[in-house]
XYZ file of C-alpha atoms in Angstrom:
393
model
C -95.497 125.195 -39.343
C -94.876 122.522 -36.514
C -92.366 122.600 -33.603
C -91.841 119.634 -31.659
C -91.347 120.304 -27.836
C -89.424 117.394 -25.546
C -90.592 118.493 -22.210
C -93.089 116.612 -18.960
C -93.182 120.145 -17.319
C -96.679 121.281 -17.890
C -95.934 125.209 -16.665
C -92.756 125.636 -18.954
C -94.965 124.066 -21.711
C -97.809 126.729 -21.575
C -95.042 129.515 -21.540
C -93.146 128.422 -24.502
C -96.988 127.702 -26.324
C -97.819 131.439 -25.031
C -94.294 133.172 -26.631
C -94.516 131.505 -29.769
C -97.641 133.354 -30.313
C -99.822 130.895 -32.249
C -97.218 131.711 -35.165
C -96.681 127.872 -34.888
C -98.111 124.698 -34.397
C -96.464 122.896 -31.659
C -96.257 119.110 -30.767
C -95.330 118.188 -27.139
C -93.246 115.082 -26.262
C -92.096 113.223 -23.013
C -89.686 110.989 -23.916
C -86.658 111.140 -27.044
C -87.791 107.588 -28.346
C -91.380 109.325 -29.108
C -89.742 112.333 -30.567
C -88.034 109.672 -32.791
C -90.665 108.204 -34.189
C -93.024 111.210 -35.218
C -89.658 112.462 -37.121
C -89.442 108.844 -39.237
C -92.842 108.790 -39.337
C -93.684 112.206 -40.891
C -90.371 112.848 -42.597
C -89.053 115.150 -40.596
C -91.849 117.810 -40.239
C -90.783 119.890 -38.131
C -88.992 123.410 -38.146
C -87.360 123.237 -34.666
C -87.007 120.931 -31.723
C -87.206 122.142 -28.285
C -85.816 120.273 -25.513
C -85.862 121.076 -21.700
C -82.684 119.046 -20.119
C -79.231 119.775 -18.729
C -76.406 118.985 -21.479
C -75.733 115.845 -20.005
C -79.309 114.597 -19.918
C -80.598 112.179 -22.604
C -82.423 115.269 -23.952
C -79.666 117.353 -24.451
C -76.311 116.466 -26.499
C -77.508 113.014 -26.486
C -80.615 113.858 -28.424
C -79.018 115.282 -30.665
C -76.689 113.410 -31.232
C -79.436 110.838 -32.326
C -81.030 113.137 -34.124
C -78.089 114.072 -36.327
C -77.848 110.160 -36.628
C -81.320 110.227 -37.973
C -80.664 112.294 -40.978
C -82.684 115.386 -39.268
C -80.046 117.097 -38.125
C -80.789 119.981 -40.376
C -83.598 121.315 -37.879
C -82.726 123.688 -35.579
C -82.236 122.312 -32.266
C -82.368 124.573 -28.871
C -81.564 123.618 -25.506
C -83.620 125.610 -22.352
C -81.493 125.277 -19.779
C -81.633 125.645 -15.978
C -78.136 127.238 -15.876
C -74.695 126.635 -18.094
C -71.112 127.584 -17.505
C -69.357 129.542 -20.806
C -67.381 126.148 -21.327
C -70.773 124.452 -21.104
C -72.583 127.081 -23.561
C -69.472 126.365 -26.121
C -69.428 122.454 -26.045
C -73.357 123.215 -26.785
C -72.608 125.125 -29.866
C -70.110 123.237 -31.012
C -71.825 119.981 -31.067
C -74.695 121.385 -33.220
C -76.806 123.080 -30.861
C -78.725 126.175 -32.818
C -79.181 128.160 -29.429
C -79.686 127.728 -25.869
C -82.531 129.150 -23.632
C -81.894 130.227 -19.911
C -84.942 129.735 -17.570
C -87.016 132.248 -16.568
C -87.510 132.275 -20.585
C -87.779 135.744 -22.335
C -90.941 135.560 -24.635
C -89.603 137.641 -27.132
C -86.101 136.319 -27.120
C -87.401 132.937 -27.375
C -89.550 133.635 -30.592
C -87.514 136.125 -31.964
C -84.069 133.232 -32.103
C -86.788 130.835 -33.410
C -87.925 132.589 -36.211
C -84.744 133.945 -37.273
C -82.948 129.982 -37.323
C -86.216 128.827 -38.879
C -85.935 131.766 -41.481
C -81.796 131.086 -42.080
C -81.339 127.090 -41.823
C -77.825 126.268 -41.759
C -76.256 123.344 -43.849
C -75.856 120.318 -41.904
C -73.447 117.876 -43.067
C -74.824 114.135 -43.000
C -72.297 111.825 -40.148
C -72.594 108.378 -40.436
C -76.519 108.290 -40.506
C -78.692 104.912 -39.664
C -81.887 104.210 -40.483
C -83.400 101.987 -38.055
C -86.776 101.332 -40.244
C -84.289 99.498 -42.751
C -85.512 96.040 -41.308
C -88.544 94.028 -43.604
C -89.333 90.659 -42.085
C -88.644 88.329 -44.411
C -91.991 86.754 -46.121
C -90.795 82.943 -44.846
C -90.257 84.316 -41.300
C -93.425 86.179 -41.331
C -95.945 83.014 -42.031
C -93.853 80.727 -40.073
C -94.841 83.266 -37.269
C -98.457 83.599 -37.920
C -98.848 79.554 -38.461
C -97.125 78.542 -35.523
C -98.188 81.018 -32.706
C -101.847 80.481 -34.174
C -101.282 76.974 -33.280
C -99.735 77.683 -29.945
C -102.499 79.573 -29.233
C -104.914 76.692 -30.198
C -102.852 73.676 -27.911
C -102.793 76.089 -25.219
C -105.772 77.639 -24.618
C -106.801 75.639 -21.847
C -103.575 76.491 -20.001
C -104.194 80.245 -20.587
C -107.487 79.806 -18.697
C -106.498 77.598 -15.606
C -103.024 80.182 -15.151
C -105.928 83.441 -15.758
C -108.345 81.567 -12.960
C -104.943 81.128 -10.639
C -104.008 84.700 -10.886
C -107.349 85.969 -9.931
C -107.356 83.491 -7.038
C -104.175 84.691 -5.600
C -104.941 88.560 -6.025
C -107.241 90.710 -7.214
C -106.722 93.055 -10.349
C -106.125 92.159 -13.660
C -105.039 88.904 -15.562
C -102.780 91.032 -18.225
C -101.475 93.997 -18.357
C -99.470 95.981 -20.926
C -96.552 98.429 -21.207
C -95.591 100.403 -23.875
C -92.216 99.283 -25.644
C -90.299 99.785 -28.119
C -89.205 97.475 -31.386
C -88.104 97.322 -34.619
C -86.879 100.811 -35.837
C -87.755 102.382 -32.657
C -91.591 102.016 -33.264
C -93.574 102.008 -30.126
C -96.208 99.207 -29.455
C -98.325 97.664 -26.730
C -96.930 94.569 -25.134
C -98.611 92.232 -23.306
C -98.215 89.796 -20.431
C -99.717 88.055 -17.719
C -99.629 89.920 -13.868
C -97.354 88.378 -11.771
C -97.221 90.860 -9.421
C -99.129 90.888 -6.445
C -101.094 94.500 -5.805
C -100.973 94.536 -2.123
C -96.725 94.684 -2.198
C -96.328 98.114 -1.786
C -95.133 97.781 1.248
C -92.305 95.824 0.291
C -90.849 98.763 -2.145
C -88.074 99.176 0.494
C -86.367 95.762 -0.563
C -85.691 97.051 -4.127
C -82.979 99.178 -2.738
C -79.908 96.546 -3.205
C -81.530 94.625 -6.465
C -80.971 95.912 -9.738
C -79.115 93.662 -11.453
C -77.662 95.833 -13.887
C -76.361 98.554 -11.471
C -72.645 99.711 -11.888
C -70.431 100.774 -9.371
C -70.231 104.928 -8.255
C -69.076 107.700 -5.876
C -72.225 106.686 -4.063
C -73.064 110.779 -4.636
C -76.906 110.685 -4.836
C -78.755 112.600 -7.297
C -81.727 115.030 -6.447
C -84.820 113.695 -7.775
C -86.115 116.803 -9.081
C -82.654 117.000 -11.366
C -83.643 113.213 -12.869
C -87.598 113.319 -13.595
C -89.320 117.195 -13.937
C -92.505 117.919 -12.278
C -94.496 114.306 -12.151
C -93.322 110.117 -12.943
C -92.170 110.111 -16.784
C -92.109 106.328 -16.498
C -93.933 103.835 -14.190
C -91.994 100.927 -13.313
C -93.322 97.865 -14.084
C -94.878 96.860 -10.874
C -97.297 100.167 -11.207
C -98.054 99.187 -14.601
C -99.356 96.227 -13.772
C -101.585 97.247 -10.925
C -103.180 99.787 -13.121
C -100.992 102.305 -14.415
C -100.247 104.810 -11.904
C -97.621 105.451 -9.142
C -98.740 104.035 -5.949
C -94.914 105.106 -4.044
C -94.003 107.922 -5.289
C -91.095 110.381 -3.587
C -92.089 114.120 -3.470
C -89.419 116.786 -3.700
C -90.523 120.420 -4.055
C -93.557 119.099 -5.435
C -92.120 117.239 -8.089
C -93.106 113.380 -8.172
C -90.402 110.157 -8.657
C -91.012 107.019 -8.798
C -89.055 105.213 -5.560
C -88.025 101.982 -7.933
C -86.070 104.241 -10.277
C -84.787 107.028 -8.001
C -83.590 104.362 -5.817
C -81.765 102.651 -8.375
C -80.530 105.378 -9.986
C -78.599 106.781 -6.646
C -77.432 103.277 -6.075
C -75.507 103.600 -9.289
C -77.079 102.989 -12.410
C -77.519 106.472 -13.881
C -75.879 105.393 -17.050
C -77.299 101.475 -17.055
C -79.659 100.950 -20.191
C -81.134 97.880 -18.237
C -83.003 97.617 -14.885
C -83.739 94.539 -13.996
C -84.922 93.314 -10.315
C -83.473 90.162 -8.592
C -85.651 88.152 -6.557
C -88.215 90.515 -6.413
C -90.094 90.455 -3.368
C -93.311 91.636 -4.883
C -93.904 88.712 -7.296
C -96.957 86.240 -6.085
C -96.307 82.476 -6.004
C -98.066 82.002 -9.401
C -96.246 84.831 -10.790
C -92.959 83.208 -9.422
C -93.861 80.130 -11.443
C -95.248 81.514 -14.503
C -91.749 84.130 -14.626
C -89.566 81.350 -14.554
C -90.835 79.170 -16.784
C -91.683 82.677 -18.980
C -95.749 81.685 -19.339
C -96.258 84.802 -18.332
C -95.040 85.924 -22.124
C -97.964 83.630 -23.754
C -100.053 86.898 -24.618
C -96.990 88.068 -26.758
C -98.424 85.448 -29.074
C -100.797 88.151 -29.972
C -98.263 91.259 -30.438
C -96.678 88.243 -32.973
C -100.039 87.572 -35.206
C -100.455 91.846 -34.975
C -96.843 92.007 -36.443
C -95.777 94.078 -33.483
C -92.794 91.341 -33.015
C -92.036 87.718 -34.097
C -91.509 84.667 -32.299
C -87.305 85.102 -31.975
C -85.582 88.685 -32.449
C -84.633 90.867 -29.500
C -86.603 91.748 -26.549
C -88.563 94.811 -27.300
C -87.346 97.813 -24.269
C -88.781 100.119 -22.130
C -89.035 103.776 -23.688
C -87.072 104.474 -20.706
C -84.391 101.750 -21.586
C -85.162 102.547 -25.270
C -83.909 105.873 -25.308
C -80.586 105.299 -23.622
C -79.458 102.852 -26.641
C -79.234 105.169 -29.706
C -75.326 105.255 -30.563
C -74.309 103.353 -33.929
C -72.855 100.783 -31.747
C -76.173 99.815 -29.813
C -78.266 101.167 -31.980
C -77.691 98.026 -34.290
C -80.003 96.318 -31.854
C -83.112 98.013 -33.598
C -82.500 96.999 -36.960
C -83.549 93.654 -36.772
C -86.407 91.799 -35.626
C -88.349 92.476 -31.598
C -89.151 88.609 -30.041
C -90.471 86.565 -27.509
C -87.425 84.741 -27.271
C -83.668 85.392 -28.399
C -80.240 84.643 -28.287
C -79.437 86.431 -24.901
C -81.986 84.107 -23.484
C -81.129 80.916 -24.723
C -77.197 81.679 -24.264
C -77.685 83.444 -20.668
C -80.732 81.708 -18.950
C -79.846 80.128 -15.580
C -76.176 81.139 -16.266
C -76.383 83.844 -13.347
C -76.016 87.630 -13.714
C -75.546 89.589 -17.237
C -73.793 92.681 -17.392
C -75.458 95.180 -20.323
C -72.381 94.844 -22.023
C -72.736 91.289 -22.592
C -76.831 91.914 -23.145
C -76.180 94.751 -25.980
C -73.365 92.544 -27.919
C -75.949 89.058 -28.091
C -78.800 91.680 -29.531
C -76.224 92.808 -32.049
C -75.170 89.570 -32.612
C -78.184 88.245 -33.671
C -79.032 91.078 -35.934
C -75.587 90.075 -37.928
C -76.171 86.986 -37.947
C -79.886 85.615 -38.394
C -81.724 83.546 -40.849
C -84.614 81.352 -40.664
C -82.746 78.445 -39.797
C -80.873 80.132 -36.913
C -84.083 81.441 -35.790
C -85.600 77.525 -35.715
C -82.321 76.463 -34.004
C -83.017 79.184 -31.279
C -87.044 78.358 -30.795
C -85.024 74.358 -30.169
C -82.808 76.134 -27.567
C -85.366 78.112 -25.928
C -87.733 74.788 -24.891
C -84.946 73.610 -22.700
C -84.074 76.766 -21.750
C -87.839 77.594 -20.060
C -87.244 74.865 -17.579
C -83.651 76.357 -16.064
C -84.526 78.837 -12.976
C -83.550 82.699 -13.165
C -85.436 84.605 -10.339
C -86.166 87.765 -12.328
């Protein structure tokens, strides 16, 4: 029998692995969107769900929540928590939560409550459940995508190598580089682009402090880093993705590891955005400048469009870190429809200044209501113009 664990800390994984006792198999995940996907994806093979998070975190209620959404809410689900007021410990039981878990754990507690819920499943009534693999690109769609970005990739060939050659001139380190994201149904996939960022800008972290463009407005209370990402990064930020996948400023706290982008821009106020997007980021190279704002550096996508990973107009594929934070029926619409290079945010908000998420989240779901063939050929005719209005993103 398999029980999934959501959970980055490595020592509270080992104890939970030691009080279970071998009696089951267990599968260890860092991030909800993940945790998603191996549920859709196996059918729901698991006999309980673990999750280490406050109730407020996106892998406590909110999780869920999701999961309930999912049609899995059936599976025991238990919370192990640092702490929890009695009002706290109700609101936990009430919303569905089998049983919560107070750190230092108790090894027999903890696998004597799992086998007993495991052993005496409760019946879960089904709420209003979505299925975000519903979405089958349509046949027409599909070969318009392969024919035309095989031709793109034909015509401009020779541009790929003279913008590779200028990247390497500028900088050293790599001409692409990917990041994991998520699409269609929540399914996870490697995206590529070109590097625009320049590796030697580390030292120019301190200038992200005022630039997310999604940020929201707070108490200006900060948050301690050790209550927003465990015991090491969960996500590197793009800039450390693209100079080779690991944190080059991190923030130590009790020896805990952040990464500075997203600490800082979550204690500037975005602790509930689903977006982060930097404004006239100071680590982009000149190249990388160019090839942003007239979105070359998205040419490799070309090849996550023959793989089937997205097609050539749908919404942008997200961060899992983005990804995660968009799972209510309302936003969740986003995910039932195609993932793209281009889209209708971009056509209707490029060079149009700032876009709050609001505004972001109802184009996606417009889209999804509304697209055909046609609309996606009238978008692809938008987008050309669009490429050659500025946006310093």
């Amino acid at each position: 029998m398999k029980i999934a664990l959501v959970s980055e800390n490595e020592e509270l994984i080992h104890h939970v692995n030691l009080s279970l006792d071998k009696a089951y198999e267990m599968e260890v995940f860092s991030n909800g969107v993940i945790l998603y996907n191996a549920l859709l994806n196996s059918n729901g093979d698991f006999q309980a769900i673990l999750s280490e998070a406050s109730l407020s975190d996106l892998h406590g209620l909110s999780l869920k929540e999701t999961i309930d959404q999912l049609g899995y809410g059936s599976i025991p689900f238990f919370l192990i928590l640092e702490k929890a007021s009695q009002s706290e410990v109700n609101t936990a039981l009430k919303s569905g939560i089998t049983d919560l878990f107070f750190k230092p754990l108790n090894k027999t507690q903890l696998k004597t409550r799992v086998d007993f819920q495991i052993s005496h499943p409760k019946k879960f009534k089904q709420k209003g459940k979505f299925n975000p693999k519903t979405y089958k690109s349509p046949w027409a769609k599909r070969l318009f995508d392969v024919l035309v970005s095989s031709a793109i990739f034909l015509v401009l060939s020779p541009l790929f190598l003279v913008v590779a050659i200028l990247i390497k001139l500028e900088s050293k380190g790599p001409v692409f580089y990917y990041s994991l994201r998520v699409g269609t149904g929540y399914n996870i996939f490697k995206f590529y682009k070109f590097r625009s960022m320049n590796p030697d800008a580390d030292s120019k972290l301190h200038a992200l402090k005022h630039l997310n463009q999604y940020k929201q407005m707070d108490n200006g209370v900060g948050e301690n880093p050790a209550n927003l990402y465990g015991n090491k990064v969960k996500e590197l930020c793009e800039y450390c993705e693209q100079v080779g996948g690991v944190c080059l400023q991190p923030l130590y706290d009790d020896e805990k590891m952040v990464c500075e982008k997203k600490f800082v821009a979550k204690n500037k106020g975005n602790e509930d955005a689903a977006f982060i997007k930097i404004k006239n980021d100071p680590r982009v190279t000149k190249i990388g400048k160019f090839i942003r704002n007239t979105s070359i550096d998205e040419l490799p996508q070309l090849w996550n469009v023959l793989k089937g990973d997205m097609s050539l107009v749908g919404n942008r594929p997200l961060p899992l870190y983005e990804a995660e934070k968009i799972t209510t029926d309302k936003y969740a619409l986003r995910f039932l429809g195609p993932a793209g290079i281009t889209g209708l945010w971009q056509v209707e908000k490029r060079g149009k200044g700032e876009m709050s998420e609001e505004e972001r989240l109802s184009l996606d779901n417009d889209y999804v209501k509304n697209f055909t063939f046609w609309f996606d050929i009238k978008i692809l005719l938008r987008t050309i113009p669009a490429l050659f209005q500025t946006e310093s993103v």
